[in-house]
PDB file of C-alpha atoms in Angstrom:
ATOM      1  CA  UNK A   1     -83.068 -46.493  33.984  1.00 49.00           C
ATOM      2  CA  UNK A   2     -80.688 -45.295  31.212  1.00 58.00           C
ATOM      3  CA  UNK A   3     -81.943 -45.521  27.630  1.00 69.00           C
ATOM      4  CA  UNK A   4     -79.652 -47.370  25.231  1.00 79.00           C
ATOM      5  CA  UNK A   5     -78.844 -45.949  21.817  1.00 81.00           C
ATOM      6  CA  UNK A   6     -81.031 -48.352  19.829  1.00 82.00           C
ATOM      7  CA  UNK A   7     -84.075 -47.727  22.019  1.00 90.00           C
ATOM      8  CA  UNK A   8     -83.417 -43.965  21.927  1.00 94.00           C
ATOM      9  CA  UNK A   9     -83.929 -43.796  18.165  1.00 94.00           C
ATOM     10  CA  UNK A  10     -87.432 -45.257  18.336  1.00 94.00           C
ATOM     11  CA  UNK A  11     -88.414 -43.451  21.536  1.00 95.00           C
ATOM     12  CA  UNK A  12     -87.424 -40.162  19.902  1.00 96.00           C
ATOM     13  CA  UNK A  13     -89.449 -40.856  16.740  1.00 96.00           C
ATOM     14  CA  UNK A  14     -92.516 -41.847  18.771  1.00 96.00           C
ATOM     15  CA  UNK A  15     -92.266 -38.788  21.022  1.00 96.00           C
ATOM     16  CA  UNK A  16     -91.805 -36.518  18.002  1.00 96.00           C
ATOM     17  CA  UNK A  17     -95.051 -37.825  16.524  1.00 96.00           C
ATOM     18  CA  UNK A  18     -96.969 -37.121  19.729  1.00 95.00           C
ATOM     19  CA  UNK A  19     -95.370 -33.711  20.344  1.00 95.00           C
ATOM     20  CA  UNK A  20     -96.014 -32.388  16.827  1.00 95.00           C
ATOM     21  CA  UNK A  21     -99.333 -34.233  16.429  1.00 94.00           C
ATOM     22  CA  UNK A  22     -98.261 -35.877  13.176  1.00 93.00           C
ATOM     23  CA  UNK A  23     -99.624 -39.117  11.788  1.00 94.00           C
ATOM     24  CA  UNK A  24     -97.862 -42.492  12.060  1.00 94.00           C
ATOM     25  CA  UNK A  25     -97.303 -42.254   8.303  1.00 94.00           C
ATOM     26  CA  UNK A  26     -95.453 -38.948   8.764  1.00 94.00           C
ATOM     27  CA  UNK A  27     -93.375 -40.477  11.560  1.00 95.00           C
ATOM     28  CA  UNK A  28     -92.372 -43.304   9.229  1.00 95.00           C
ATOM     29  CA  UNK A  29     -91.511 -40.738   6.577  1.00 94.00           C
ATOM     30  CA  UNK A  30     -89.300 -38.905   9.099  1.00 95.00           C
ATOM     31  CA  UNK A  31     -87.537 -42.185   9.944  1.00 96.00           C
ATOM     32  CA  UNK A  32     -87.047 -42.985   6.260  1.00 95.00           C
ATOM     33  CA  UNK A  33     -85.606 -39.525   5.461  1.00 94.00           C
ATOM     34  CA  UNK A  34     -83.146 -39.851   8.364  1.00 95.00           C
ATOM     35  CA  UNK A  35     -82.148 -43.295   7.092  1.00 95.00           C
ATOM     36  CA  UNK A  36     -81.763 -42.257   3.455  1.00 93.00           C
ATOM     37  CA  UNK A  37     -79.858 -39.059   4.291  1.00 93.00           C
ATOM     38  CA  UNK A  38     -77.414 -41.064   6.424  1.00 94.00           C
ATOM     39  CA  UNK A  39     -77.101 -43.834   3.818  1.00 95.00           C
ATOM     40  CA  UNK A  40     -76.211 -41.500   0.947  1.00 92.00           C
ATOM     41  CA  UNK A  41     -73.480 -39.901   3.062  1.00 92.00           C
ATOM     42  CA  UNK A  42     -71.687 -43.241   3.303  1.00 93.00           C
ATOM     43  CA  UNK A  43     -68.605 -43.476   1.068  1.00 91.00           C
ATOM     44  CA  UNK A  44     -69.587 -46.999  -0.016  1.00 89.00           C
ATOM     45  CA  UNK A  45     -73.330 -46.589  -0.563  1.00 91.00           C
ATOM     46  CA  UNK A  46     -74.701 -48.442  -3.574  1.00 89.00           C
ATOM     47  CA  UNK A  47     -76.752 -45.656  -5.130  1.00 88.00           C
ATOM     48  CA  UNK A  48     -80.479 -45.524  -5.732  1.00 87.00           C
ATOM     49  CA  UNK A  49     -83.052 -42.770  -5.265  1.00 86.00           C
ATOM     50  CA  UNK A  50     -84.475 -41.183  -2.135  1.00 86.00           C
ATOM     51  CA  UNK A  51     -88.154 -42.092  -1.992  1.00 88.00           C
ATOM     52  CA  UNK A  52     -90.212 -43.168   1.038  1.00 88.00           C
ATOM     53  CA  UNK A  53     -90.760 -46.909   0.957  1.00 88.00           C
ATOM     54  CA  UNK A  54     -87.449 -47.635  -0.765  1.00 91.00           C
ATOM     55  CA  UNK A  55     -84.892 -49.911   0.840  1.00 93.00           C
ATOM     56  CA  UNK A  56     -81.176 -49.250   0.680  1.00 94.00           C
ATOM     57  CA  UNK A  57     -78.441 -51.853   0.835  1.00 93.00           C
ATOM     58  CA  UNK A  58     -74.781 -51.777   1.761  1.00 90.00           C
ATOM     59  CA  UNK A  59     -72.644 -54.836   1.069  1.00 89.00           C
ATOM     60  CA  UNK A  60     -75.805 -56.876   0.629  1.00 90.00           C
ATOM     61  CA  UNK A  61     -77.289 -55.873   4.004  1.00 94.00           C
ATOM     62  CA  UNK A  62     -80.240 -53.491   4.343  1.00 95.00           C
ATOM     63  CA  UNK A  63     -79.366 -50.130   5.904  1.00 96.00           C
ATOM     64  CA  UNK A  64     -82.115 -49.258   8.413  1.00 95.00           C
ATOM     65  CA  UNK A  65     -83.134 -46.617  10.931  1.00 96.00           C
ATOM     66  CA  UNK A  66     -81.208 -48.586  13.590  1.00 95.00           C
ATOM     67  CA  UNK A  67     -77.992 -47.988  11.630  1.00 95.00           C
ATOM     68  CA  UNK A  68     -78.332 -44.187  11.567  1.00 95.00           C
ATOM     69  CA  UNK A  69     -76.048 -42.391  14.056  1.00 95.00           C
ATOM     70  CA  UNK A  70     -78.176 -41.183  16.961  1.00 95.00           C
ATOM     71  CA  UNK A  71     -76.730 -37.667  16.702  1.00 94.00           C
ATOM     72  CA  UNK A  72     -78.066 -37.342  13.148  1.00 95.00           C
ATOM     73  CA  UNK A  73     -81.572 -38.321  14.321  1.00 96.00           C
ATOM     74  CA  UNK A  74     -81.408 -35.930  17.278  1.00 96.00           C
ATOM     75  CA  UNK A  75     -80.383 -33.105  14.924  1.00 93.00           C
ATOM     76  CA  UNK A  76     -83.148 -33.955  12.444  1.00 94.00           C
ATOM     77  CA  UNK A  77     -85.782 -34.006  15.211  1.00 95.00           C
ATOM     78  CA  UNK A  78     -84.537 -30.661  16.535  1.00 94.00           C
ATOM     79  CA  UNK A  79     -84.781 -29.147  13.038  1.00 90.00           C
ATOM     80  CA  UNK A  80     -88.277 -30.566  12.587  1.00 92.00           C
ATOM     81  CA  UNK A  81     -89.432 -29.033  15.890  1.00 94.00           C
ATOM     82  CA  UNK A  82     -87.825 -25.702  14.996  1.00 88.00           C
ATOM     83  CA  UNK A  83     -89.478 -25.484  11.567  1.00 87.00           C
ATOM     84  CA  UNK A  84     -92.893 -26.864  12.616  1.00 88.00           C
ATOM     85  CA  UNK A  85     -93.721 -25.733  16.162  1.00 90.00           C
ATOM     86  CA  UNK A  86     -94.850 -22.259  17.177  1.00 89.00           C
ATOM     87  CA  UNK A  87     -91.858 -20.195  18.383  1.00 85.00           C
ATOM     88  CA  UNK A  88     -93.277 -19.743  21.876  1.00 86.00           C
ATOM     89  CA  UNK A  89     -93.873 -23.494  22.285  1.00 92.00           C
ATOM     90  CA  UNK A  90     -90.944 -25.175  20.590  1.00 91.00           C
ATOM     91  CA  UNK A  91     -88.617 -25.171  23.625  1.00 93.00           C
ATOM     92  CA  UNK A  92     -91.231 -27.043  25.673  1.00 94.00           C
ATOM     93  CA  UNK A  93     -91.656 -29.554  22.839  1.00 95.00           C
ATOM     94  CA  UNK A  94     -87.890 -29.916  22.508  1.00 95.00           C
ATOM     95  CA  UNK A  95     -87.644 -30.886  26.187  1.00 95.00           C
ATOM     96  CA  UNK A  96     -90.623 -33.229  25.859  1.00 95.00           C
ATOM     97  CA  UNK A  97     -89.040 -35.084  22.931  1.00 95.00           C
ATOM     98  CA  UNK A  98     -85.406 -35.095  24.139  1.00 95.00           C
ATOM     99  CA  UNK A  99     -85.980 -35.871  27.826  1.00 93.00           C
ATOM    100  CA  UNK A 100     -83.545 -38.514  29.117  1.00 91.00           C
ATOM    101  CA  UNK A 101     -82.073 -39.379  25.713  1.00 93.00           C
ATOM    102  CA  UNK A 102     -78.304 -39.959  25.457  1.00 92.00           C
ATOM    103  CA  UNK A 103     -76.361 -37.365  23.473  1.00 91.00           C
ATOM    104  CA  UNK A 104     -79.075 -34.708  23.556  1.00 90.00           C
ATOM    105  CA  UNK A 105     -78.132 -31.014  23.635  1.00 89.00           C
ATOM    106  CA  UNK A 106     -78.661 -29.042  26.804  1.00 88.00           C
ATOM    107  CA  UNK A 107     -80.125 -26.163  24.788  1.00 88.00           C
ATOM    108  CA  UNK A 108     -81.766 -26.171  21.346  1.00 90.00           C
ATOM    109  CA  UNK A 109     -80.096 -24.370  18.484  1.00 83.00           C
ATOM    110  CA  UNK A 110     -82.690 -21.589  18.294  1.00 82.00           C
ATOM    111  CA  UNK A 111     -81.026 -19.992  21.315  1.00 81.00           C
ATOM    112  CA  UNK A 112     -78.211 -19.044  18.954  1.00 78.00           C
ATOM    113  CA  UNK A 113     -78.176 -15.449  17.690  1.00 83.00           C
ATOM    114  CA  UNK A 114     -79.760 -14.978  14.276  1.00 86.00           C
ATOM    115  CA  UNK A 115     -77.207 -14.682  11.467  1.00 89.00           C
ATOM    116  CA  UNK A 116     -77.942 -12.011   8.855  1.00 93.00           C
ATOM    117  CA  UNK A 117     -75.123 -11.754   6.280  1.00 92.00           C
ATOM    118  CA  UNK A 118     -77.142  -9.345   4.103  1.00 94.00           C
ATOM    119  CA  UNK A 119     -78.180  -6.934   6.852  1.00 94.00           C
ATOM    120  CA  UNK A 120     -76.231  -3.999   5.411  1.00 94.00           C
ATOM    121  CA  UNK A 121     -76.193  -2.714   1.805  1.00 94.00           C
ATOM    122  CA  UNK A 122     -73.050  -3.685  -0.077  1.00 92.00           C
ATOM    123  CA  UNK A 123     -73.083  -0.735  -2.489  1.00 95.00           C
ATOM    124  CA  UNK A 124     -73.980   2.974  -2.187  1.00 95.00           C
ATOM    125  CA  UNK A 125     -76.868   2.318  -4.603  1.00 96.00           C
ATOM    126  CA  UNK A 126     -78.488  -0.776  -3.110  1.00 96.00           C
ATOM    127  CA  UNK A 127     -80.904   0.985  -0.800  1.00 96.00           C
ATOM    128  CA  UNK A 128     -83.772   2.793  -2.556  1.00 95.00           C
ATOM    129  CA  UNK A 129     -83.506   6.564  -2.173  1.00 94.00           C
ATOM    130  CA  UNK A 130     -86.931   7.796  -1.197  1.00 91.00           C
ATOM    131  CA  UNK A 131     -88.217  11.336  -1.445  1.00 88.00           C
ATOM    132  CA  UNK A 132     -90.105  12.974   1.404  1.00 88.00           C
ATOM    133  CA  UNK A 133     -93.435  11.220   1.912  1.00 88.00           C
ATOM    134  CA  UNK A 134     -92.466   8.373  -0.439  1.00 90.00           C
ATOM    135  CA  UNK A 135     -92.142   4.726   0.562  1.00 92.00           C
ATOM    136  CA  UNK A 136     -89.588   2.353  -0.910  1.00 93.00           C
ATOM    137  CA  UNK A 137     -91.091  -0.481  -2.976  1.00 95.00           C
ATOM    138  CA  UNK A 138     -91.553  -3.832  -1.278  1.00 96.00           C
ATOM    139  CA  UNK A 139     -89.880  -6.981  -2.551  1.00 97.00           C
ATOM    140  CA  UNK A 140     -93.165  -8.085  -4.145  1.00 96.00           C
ATOM    141  CA  UNK A 141     -93.571  -4.743  -5.909  1.00 96.00           C
ATOM    142  CA  UNK A 142     -89.989  -4.815  -7.193  1.00 97.00           C
ATOM    143  CA  UNK A 143     -90.430  -8.361  -8.473  1.00 97.00           C
ATOM    144  CA  UNK A 144     -93.684  -7.477 -10.281  1.00 96.00           C
ATOM    145  CA  UNK A 145     -92.135  -4.436 -11.986  1.00 97.00           C
ATOM    146  CA  UNK A 146     -89.049  -6.456 -12.885  1.00 97.00           C
ATOM    147  CA  UNK A 147     -91.146  -9.268 -14.388  1.00 96.00           C
ATOM    148  CA  UNK A 148     -93.191  -6.889 -16.541  1.00 96.00           C
ATOM    149  CA  UNK A 149     -90.086  -5.128 -17.856  1.00 96.00           C
ATOM    150  CA  UNK A 150     -88.094  -8.329 -18.383  1.00 96.00           C
ATOM    151  CA  UNK A 151     -90.961 -10.299 -19.947  1.00 95.00           C
ATOM    152  CA  UNK A 152     -90.826 -13.160 -17.448  1.00 94.00           C
ATOM    153  CA  UNK A 153     -93.845 -15.387 -16.945  1.00 93.00           C
ATOM    154  CA  UNK A 154     -95.202 -16.407 -13.522  1.00 90.00           C
ATOM    155  CA  UNK A 155     -93.129 -19.595 -13.439  1.00 90.00           C
ATOM    156  CA  UNK A 156     -89.947 -17.639 -14.137  1.00 92.00           C
ATOM    157  CA  UNK A 157     -90.735 -15.059 -11.455  1.00 94.00           C
ATOM    158  CA  UNK A 158     -91.516 -17.826  -8.972  1.00 93.00           C
ATOM    159  CA  UNK A 159     -88.060 -19.260  -9.503  1.00 93.00           C
ATOM    160  CA  UNK A 160     -86.344 -15.857  -9.334  1.00 95.00           C
ATOM    161  CA  UNK A 161     -87.963 -14.989  -5.996  1.00 96.00           C
ATOM    162  CA  UNK A 162     -87.266 -18.456  -4.571  1.00 95.00           C
ATOM    163  CA  UNK A 163     -83.613 -18.284  -5.657  1.00 94.00           C
ATOM    164  CA  UNK A 164     -83.174 -14.890  -3.975  1.00 96.00           C
ATOM    165  CA  UNK A 165     -84.915 -16.214  -0.869  1.00 96.00           C
ATOM    166  CA  UNK A 166     -82.617 -19.241  -0.809  1.00 95.00           C
ATOM    167  CA  UNK A 167     -79.475 -17.121  -1.133  1.00 95.00           C
ATOM    168  CA  UNK A 168     -80.621 -14.886   1.726  1.00 96.00           C
ATOM    169  CA  UNK A 169     -81.536 -17.926   3.878  1.00 95.00           C
ATOM    170  CA  UNK A 170     -77.921 -19.180   3.804  1.00 93.00           C
ATOM    171  CA  UNK A 171     -75.567 -18.193   6.603  1.00 91.00           C
ATOM    172  CA  UNK A 172     -76.058 -20.566   9.531  1.00 88.00           C
ATOM    173  CA  UNK A 173     -74.606 -24.051   9.019  1.00 85.00           C
ATOM    174  CA  UNK A 174     -76.951 -25.420  11.694  1.00 80.00           C
ATOM    175  CA  UNK A 175     -79.968 -24.152   9.755  1.00 83.00           C
ATOM    176  CA  UNK A 176     -79.362 -25.005   6.107  1.00 88.00           C
ATOM    177  CA  UNK A 177     -82.120 -24.025   3.659  1.00 91.00           C
ATOM    178  CA  UNK A 178     -83.368 -26.232   0.829  1.00 90.00           C
ATOM    179  CA  UNK A 179     -84.812 -24.971  -2.440  1.00 89.00           C
ATOM    180  CA  UNK A 180     -87.575 -26.886  -4.201  1.00 85.00           C
ATOM    181  CA  UNK A 181     -91.168 -26.912  -5.361  1.00 79.00           C
ATOM    182  CA  UNK A 182     -93.771 -26.669  -2.606  1.00 70.00           C
ATOM    183  CA  UNK A 183     -97.553 -26.732  -2.512  1.00 68.00           C
ATOM    184  CA  UNK A 184     -99.224 -23.415  -1.717  1.00 62.00           C
ATOM    185  CA  UNK A 185    -102.896 -22.533  -1.266  1.00 60.00           C
ATOM    186  CA  UNK A 186    -103.836 -19.770  -3.706  1.00 58.00           C
ATOM    187  CA  UNK A 187    -107.061 -17.750  -3.436  1.00 57.00           C
ATOM    188  CA  UNK A 188    -108.959 -17.656  -6.748  1.00 56.00           C
ATOM    189  CA  UNK A 189    -110.212 -14.093  -6.317  1.00 52.00           C
ATOM    190  CA  UNK A 190    -110.548 -11.379  -3.712  1.00 53.00           C
ATOM    191  CA  UNK A 191    -114.343 -11.752  -3.533  1.00 53.00           C
ATOM    192  CA  UNK A 192    -114.421 -15.529  -3.329  1.00 53.00           C
ATOM    193  CA  UNK A 193    -113.683 -18.022  -0.590  1.00 56.00           C
ATOM    194  CA  UNK A 194    -112.623 -20.589  -3.156  1.00 58.00           C
ATOM    195  CA  UNK A 195    -108.953 -21.529  -3.337  1.00 62.00           C
ATOM    196  CA  UNK A 196    -106.719 -23.968  -5.154  1.00 62.00           C
ATOM    197  CA  UNK A 197    -103.512 -25.820  -4.421  1.00 67.00           C
ATOM    198  CA  UNK A 198    -100.556 -24.894  -6.608  1.00 71.00           C
ATOM    199  CA  UNK A 199     -96.944 -26.073  -6.680  1.00 77.00           C
ATOM    200  CA  UNK A 200     -94.442 -23.240  -6.736  1.00 81.00           C
ATOM    201  CA  UNK A 201     -90.787 -22.789  -5.955  1.00 86.00           C
ATOM    202  CA  UNK A 202     -90.077 -22.160  -2.285  1.00 89.00           C
ATOM    203  CA  UNK A 203     -87.565 -22.557   0.528  1.00 92.00           C
ATOM    204  CA  UNK A 204     -87.634 -24.788   3.584  1.00 88.00           C
ATOM    205  CA  UNK A 205     -85.591 -23.880   6.642  1.00 88.00           C
ATOM    206  CA  UNK A 206     -82.894 -21.233   6.734  1.00 90.00           C
ATOM    207  CA  UNK A 207     -80.974 -18.949   9.062  1.00 91.00           C
ATOM    208  CA  UNK A 208     -84.103 -17.676  10.863  1.00 88.00           C
ATOM    209  CA  UNK A 209     -84.931 -21.134  12.197  1.00 80.00           C
ATOM    210  CA  UNK A 210     -88.113 -21.440  10.117  1.00 83.00           C
ATOM    211  CA  UNK A 211     -89.076 -21.524   6.466  1.00 89.00           C
ATOM    212  CA  UNK A 212     -87.521 -18.454   4.850  1.00 94.00           C
ATOM    213  CA  UNK A 213     -89.832 -16.267   2.761  1.00 94.00           C
ATOM    214  CA  UNK A 214     -89.322 -13.627   0.080  1.00 96.00           C
ATOM    215  CA  UNK A 215     -90.618 -11.012   2.521  1.00 96.00           C
ATOM    216  CA  UNK A 216     -87.737 -11.887   4.909  1.00 96.00           C
ATOM    217  CA  UNK A 217     -85.128 -10.763   2.383  1.00 97.00           C
ATOM    218  CA  UNK A 218     -83.770  -7.222   2.960  1.00 96.00           C
ATOM    219  CA  UNK A 219     -85.057  -5.039   0.119  1.00 97.00           C
ATOM    220  CA  UNK A 220     -81.582  -3.713  -0.730  1.00 97.00           C
ATOM    221  CA  UNK A 221     -80.384  -7.288  -1.251  1.00 96.00           C
ATOM    222  CA  UNK A 222     -83.407  -8.080  -3.431  1.00 97.00           C
ATOM    223  CA  UNK A 223     -82.566  -5.111  -5.645  1.00 97.00           C
ATOM    224  CA  UNK A 224     -78.931  -6.254  -5.871  1.00 96.00           C
ATOM    225  CA  UNK A 225     -80.070  -9.703  -7.005  1.00 96.00           C
ATOM    226  CA  UNK A 226     -82.513  -8.372  -9.604  1.00 97.00           C
ATOM    227  CA  UNK A 227     -79.897  -5.996 -11.027  1.00 97.00           C
ATOM    228  CA  UNK A 228     -77.383  -8.863 -11.118  1.00 96.00           C
ATOM    229  CA  UNK A 229     -79.874 -11.126 -12.907  1.00 96.00           C
ATOM    230  CA  UNK A 230     -80.690  -8.392 -15.428  1.00 96.00           C
ATOM    231  CA  UNK A 231     -77.055  -7.833 -16.404  1.00 95.00           C
ATOM    232  CA  UNK A 232     -75.954 -11.473 -16.396  1.00 94.00           C
ATOM    233  CA  UNK A 233     -79.040 -13.333 -17.683  1.00 94.00           C
ATOM    234  CA  UNK A 234     -81.217 -11.078 -19.841  1.00 95.00           C
ATOM    235  CA  UNK A 235     -80.599 -10.099 -23.445  1.00 95.00           C
ATOM    236  CA  UNK A 236     -78.480  -6.924 -23.554  1.00 94.00           C
ATOM    237  CA  UNK A 237     -81.228  -5.168 -25.511  1.00 95.00           C
ATOM    238  CA  UNK A 238     -83.396  -5.267 -22.381  1.00 96.00           C
ATOM    239  CA  UNK A 239     -80.800  -4.028 -19.909  1.00 97.00           C
ATOM    240  CA  UNK A 240     -81.522  -0.282 -20.029  1.00 96.00           C
ATOM    241  CA  UNK A 241     -85.289  -0.734 -19.813  1.00 96.00           C
ATOM    242  CA  UNK A 242     -85.225  -3.196 -16.904  1.00 97.00           C
ATOM    243  CA  UNK A 243     -82.533  -1.351 -14.935  1.00 97.00           C
ATOM    244  CA  UNK A 244     -84.473   1.907 -15.282  1.00 97.00           C
ATOM    245  CA  UNK A 245     -87.534   0.190 -13.776  1.00 97.00           C
ATOM    246  CA  UNK A 246     -85.503  -1.260 -10.904  1.00 97.00           C
ATOM    247  CA  UNK A 247     -83.589   1.950 -10.214  1.00 97.00           C
ATOM    248  CA  UNK A 248     -85.847   4.957 -10.886  1.00 96.00           C
ATOM    249  CA  UNK A 249     -84.027   6.818  -8.087  1.00 96.00           C
ATOM    250  CA  UNK A 250     -80.638   6.613  -9.863  1.00 97.00           C
ATOM    251  CA  UNK A 251     -79.274   8.404 -12.928  1.00 96.00           C
ATOM    252  CA  UNK A 252     -77.605   6.571 -15.823  1.00 96.00           C
ATOM    253  CA  UNK A 253     -74.065   6.896 -14.476  1.00 97.00           C
ATOM    254  CA  UNK A 254     -75.165   5.602 -11.062  1.00 97.00           C
ATOM    255  CA  UNK A 255     -76.998   2.666 -12.642  1.00 97.00           C
ATOM    256  CA  UNK A 256     -73.844   1.798 -14.607  1.00 97.00           C
ATOM    257  CA  UNK A 257     -71.727   1.961 -11.444  1.00 96.00           C
ATOM    258  CA  UNK A 258     -74.309  -0.078  -9.500  1.00 97.00           C
ATOM    259  CA  UNK A 259     -74.410  -2.777 -12.173  1.00 96.00           C
ATOM    260  CA  UNK A 260     -70.630  -2.990 -12.219  1.00 95.00           C
ATOM    261  CA  UNK A 261     -70.521  -3.360  -8.418  1.00 94.00           C
ATOM    262  CA  UNK A 262     -73.032  -6.203  -8.141  1.00 94.00           C
ATOM    263  CA  UNK A 263     -71.551  -8.134 -11.051  1.00 92.00           C
ATOM    264  CA  UNK A 264     -68.056  -7.791  -9.595  1.00 90.00           C
ATOM    265  CA  UNK A 265     -69.069  -8.771  -6.048  1.00 85.00           C
ATOM    266  CA  UNK A 266     -71.754 -11.344  -6.904  1.00 81.00           C
ATOM    267  CA  UNK A 267     -74.942 -11.974  -4.959  1.00 77.00           C
ATOM    268  CA  UNK A 268     -75.249 -15.734  -4.442  1.00 65.00           C
ATOM    269  CA  UNK A 269     -72.654 -18.438  -4.878  1.00 51.00           C
ATOM    270  CA  UNK A 270     -70.196 -15.874  -6.277  1.00 51.00           C
ATOM    271  CA  UNK A 271     -70.538 -13.739  -3.140  1.00 57.00           C
ATOM    272  CA  UNK A 272     -69.931 -16.739  -0.875  1.00 53.00           C
ATOM    273  CA  UNK A 273     -66.888 -17.776  -2.924  1.00 50.00           C
ATOM    274  CA  UNK A 274     -65.485 -14.228  -2.801  1.00 50.00           C
ATOM    275  CA  UNK A 275     -65.866 -14.144   1.005  1.00 51.00           C
ATOM    276  CA  UNK A 276     -64.034 -17.470   1.287  1.00 49.00           C
ATOM    277  CA  UNK A 277     -61.216 -16.262  -0.959  1.00 52.00           C
ATOM    278  CA  UNK A 278     -60.894 -12.996   1.005  1.00 51.00           C
ATOM    279  CA  UNK A 279     -60.699 -14.977   4.256  1.00 44.00           C
ATOM    280  CA  UNK A 280     -57.978 -17.163   2.781  1.00 46.00           C
ATOM    281  CA  UNK A 281     -56.004 -14.158   1.577  1.00 51.00           C
ATOM    282  CA  UNK A 282     -56.234 -12.496   4.996  1.00 50.00           C
ATOM    283  CA  UNK A 283     -55.205 -15.709   6.733  1.00 48.00           C
ATOM    284  CA  UNK A 284     -52.220 -16.195   4.450  1.00 51.00           C
ATOM    285  CA  UNK A 285     -51.200 -12.567   4.879  1.00 52.00           C
ATOM    286  CA  UNK A 286     -51.393 -12.812   8.655  1.00 47.00           C
ATOM    287  CA  UNK A 287     -49.257 -15.933   8.591  1.00 43.00           C
ATOM    288  CA  UNK A 288     -46.652 -14.154   6.479  1.00 42.00           C
ATOM    289  CA  UNK A 289     -46.624 -16.658   3.680  1.00 40.00           C
ATOM    290  CA  UNK A 290     -48.044 -16.886   0.174  1.00 38.00           C
ATOM    291  CA  UNK A 291     -50.259 -19.709  -1.024  1.00 37.00           C
ATOM    292  CA  UNK A 292     -48.099 -20.198  -4.107  1.00 37.00           C
ATOM    293  CA  UNK A 293     -45.126 -21.184  -1.980  1.00 36.00           C
ATOM    294  CA  UNK A 294     -47.201 -23.955  -0.360  1.00 36.00           C
ATOM    295  CA  UNK A 295     -48.050 -25.555  -3.700  1.00 38.00           C
ATOM    296  CA  UNK A 296     -51.669 -26.057  -2.652  1.00 35.00           C
ATOM    297  CA  UNK A 297     -55.094 -24.735  -3.542  1.00 33.00           C
ATOM    298  CA  UNK A 298     -58.238 -24.059  -1.550  1.00 32.00           C
ATOM    299  CA  UNK A 299     -60.598 -26.976  -2.106  1.00 30.00           C
ATOM    300  CA  UNK A 300     -63.779 -25.681  -0.442  1.00 33.00           C
ATOM    301  CA  UNK A 301     -67.154 -26.667  -1.784  1.00 37.00           C
ATOM    302  CA  UNK A 302     -68.399 -24.655  -4.728  1.00 38.00           C
ATOM    303  CA  UNK A 303     -72.093 -24.013  -5.333  1.00 41.00           C
ATOM    304  CA  UNK A 304     -73.239 -23.174  -8.821  1.00 42.00           C
ATOM    305  CA  UNK A 305     -75.766 -20.377  -9.146  1.00 44.00           C
ATOM    306  CA  UNK A 306     -78.957 -21.835 -10.537  1.00 44.00           C
ATOM    307  CA  UNK A 307     -80.234 -20.248 -13.718  1.00 48.00           C
ATOM    308  CA  UNK A 308     -83.708 -19.846 -15.060  1.00 42.00           C
ATOM    309  CA  UNK A 309     -84.259 -21.828 -18.278  1.00 41.00           C
ATOM    310  CA  UNK A 310     -84.328 -19.612 -21.337  1.00 41.00           C
ATOM    311  CA  UNK A 311     -87.821 -20.903 -22.140  1.00 36.00           C
ATOM    312  CA  UNK A 312     -89.110 -18.895 -19.171  1.00 40.00           C
ATOM    313  CA  UNK A 313     -88.220 -15.607 -20.888  1.00 41.00           C
ATOM    314  CA  UNK A 314     -90.676 -14.329 -23.428  1.00 41.00           C
TER     315      UNK A 314
END
């Protein structure tokens, strides 16, 4: 017997709980987040804050899980399966949750090819030049050396690495990343089993179909970002010292050229904006007309590059 749209919402939420072995409280949280996300997209929502347990009203009537478009719930469930389930089991769980529901996809989104906009170096200096028998530094090693030279504390470095991770996680509109503070389990010492929970900056989701990590970022892109941050955010008195630490394989003229390249091209929001503008220019050129003659401007979304508070720099 066909499932109607209203029933489908609740069947999906119940199945998701069973498939992912999450508690009824977590299922209710999932339903609330779907509801709130849909509510705040409405042009006539009445404001408020997103917090589980809150109720939201529109024209005096409560906006509930039953009011959320089914497609939005299907997409949210698919994303939850993708980010939570083991890669070799998530397709089975997808079928288990979506079976017989109206509007479901025939194939989950993780069958799409992985998008990697930072796969190739964007400058001749981005990739570390190793000598015979030498290994290029890892992202973690670069970040540690950068922090020591720049005088950043642990909180500042946590934000820097998370920001770079977030930038690299962007690229697939079906797998948007979110940047925020997350709870991590930190070992107290190498010779102790004791550990503690600590909230640090991190990324959920992203172009790989799971939570993006700093280790996922190509090392040449990490170096670009750290050089960009040095030149645009640190006191000019620190530039030479920090850049020398980040680029021991380059001479002074190469470091100057490298810095100029990454500042000109950008690494985060600036890079995305530049790509959009280049696409627009190419499109207008191909059409044989200039934007000025149309009297219009490109009104795409702009994302500001987050900055580390000055208080984080010693």
